[in-house]
């Protein structure tokens, strides 16, 4: 794509921005996983420092606002978990909608394998966890093991994966989307407490408002954003977890491109601006340009950097601070909760995803992306055992006993680490032994979704 100069007259003083290499790094999924890792390390360092008591005190500080006698207050941790993470789940909803409308989820043959694999990656880990923890409060933690951390998985794939990882990335991205749909649905059904019917009624009415905006063809973002904020308050008051409001907004915002006539018509506003530059004509030209891009794409572009580089790392900083002293680790690794989480994440995802995917392939219901072999599928299933962000999130919802919650979090950290190391080593070995850069004749390849994917290095041209 041709580089064009930035709009507007040149400034008198120009400050140099990041280098092209840094910008490319920040544009990849690996950058988001690094920020997430930094947040986790900071949380663990603070929680295991001489000032560990201040970690809990800080995240339990009350923060709120009020107008007259009407006030709204939550702890700082709840602002992160309930409000900021609603934005994260909104981005997940936007991604699901976009992929269904114009991405990889349109093609049933290429979607069916990772989708059924995701079902196996949900059910088998839950079954293993419940086999180890069949009753009591510990059994409520079955949801902790049912989701894959997309940011960590794609980041590790970019850093330690094979030379040409794009086709595995497509498989894992599709699997993660299907996994997110299942995890969000189960979370909505089983991890909501004492719902308020009047608040749920208002929330349902606001969802209808969002659907009406979509049906009317509203392409501006602010009506959806205002209705989404109101929906968040209603869902929060209802007793259902407020992050589901973000999912609803993401699933409703239109993702289909506008008709070609809308794109062609925008040129008239640019011509009018060139003929007579005025503030009103500039406003109309900007609006005309925005109308050519689906609302889904515009909102995801605005929110994705905030979720990748701020919200998810801050969430890890607020929730990953667990004591790792010998006494705490001894208690955790003597706990069935910890072992249930570790075994379910590592073994459950490997067996569930691989088994369900192989069954689907054997039955002829679907196919793998070109160049991806069964061995790559096994390594990808191992990596899918990294269940970090949503696992920590559900641990906060599932347990009321702080001791059991700490044991579950240690299990999440340990299981995710084992899955990352074993999956990375396996994928690296298999990726070098069975390269994916040159698919054989007749093998299908998938176009990547519009993301800042890292381009593979070109293959050397033979001489002579």
GROMACS .gro file of N, CA, C and O in nm, residues 63 70 83 137-138 209 213 284 299 323 404 407 451:
model
   52
   63UNK      N    1  -1.407   0.348   4.483
   63UNK     CA    2  -1.403   0.454   4.382
   63UNK      C    3  -1.544   0.470   4.327
   63UNK      O    4  -1.610   0.370   4.294
   70UNK      N    5  -2.771   1.072   4.458
   70UNK     CA    6  -2.752   0.950   4.379
   70UNK      C    7  -2.602   0.924   4.368
   70UNK      O    8  -2.527   1.007   4.315
   83UNK      N    9  -1.624  -0.324   3.480
   83UNK     CA   10  -1.642  -0.218   3.382
   83UNK      C   11  -1.540  -0.226   3.270
   83UNK      O   12  -1.576  -0.236   3.151
  137UNK      N   13  -1.778  -2.644   4.736
  137UNK     CA   14  -1.751  -2.517   4.667
  137UNK      C   15  -1.646  -2.535   4.558
  137UNK      O   16  -1.648  -2.465   4.457
  138UNK      N   17  -1.554  -2.629   4.577
  138UNK     CA   18  -1.451  -2.652   4.475
  138UNK      C   19  -1.513  -2.686   4.340
  138UNK      O   20  -1.459  -2.649   4.235
  209UNK      N   21  -3.340  -0.188   2.160
  209UNK     CA   22  -3.302  -0.058   2.104
  209UNK      C   23  -3.179  -0.073   2.015
  209UNK      O   24  -3.173  -0.018   1.904
  213UNK      N   25  -3.157   0.002   1.616
  213UNK     CA   26  -3.056   0.087   1.552
  213UNK      C   27  -2.991   0.016   1.434
  213UNK      O   28  -2.969   0.075   1.328
  284UNK      N   29  -1.852   1.717   0.687
  284UNK     CA   30  -1.928   1.625   0.601
  284UNK      C   31  -1.835   1.528   0.529
  284UNK      O   32  -1.869   1.410   0.511
  299UNK      N   33  -1.519   0.064   1.549
  299UNK     CA   34  -1.516   0.053   1.695
  299UNK      C   35  -1.404  -0.040   1.740
  299UNK      O   36  -1.335  -0.012   1.838
  323UNK      N   37   0.008  -1.519   4.662
  323UNK     CA   38   0.128  -1.550   4.740
  323UNK      C   39   0.192  -1.678   4.688
  323UNK      O   40   0.125  -1.780   4.671
  404UNK      N   41  -0.958  -2.098   4.860
  404UNK     CA   42  -0.981  -2.180   4.740
  404UNK      C   43  -0.952  -2.097   4.615
  404UNK      O   44  -0.896  -2.148   4.516
  407UNK      N   45  -0.585  -2.096   4.558
  407UNK     CA   46  -0.540  -2.225   4.505
  407UNK      C   47  -0.572  -2.238   4.356
  407UNK      O   48  -0.490  -2.289   4.278
  451UNK      N   49  -0.601  -0.814   1.013
  451UNK     CA   50  -0.530  -0.792   1.138
  451UNK      C   51  -0.386  -0.757   1.104
  451UNK      O   52  -0.339  -0.787   0.994
   0.00000   0.00000   0.00000
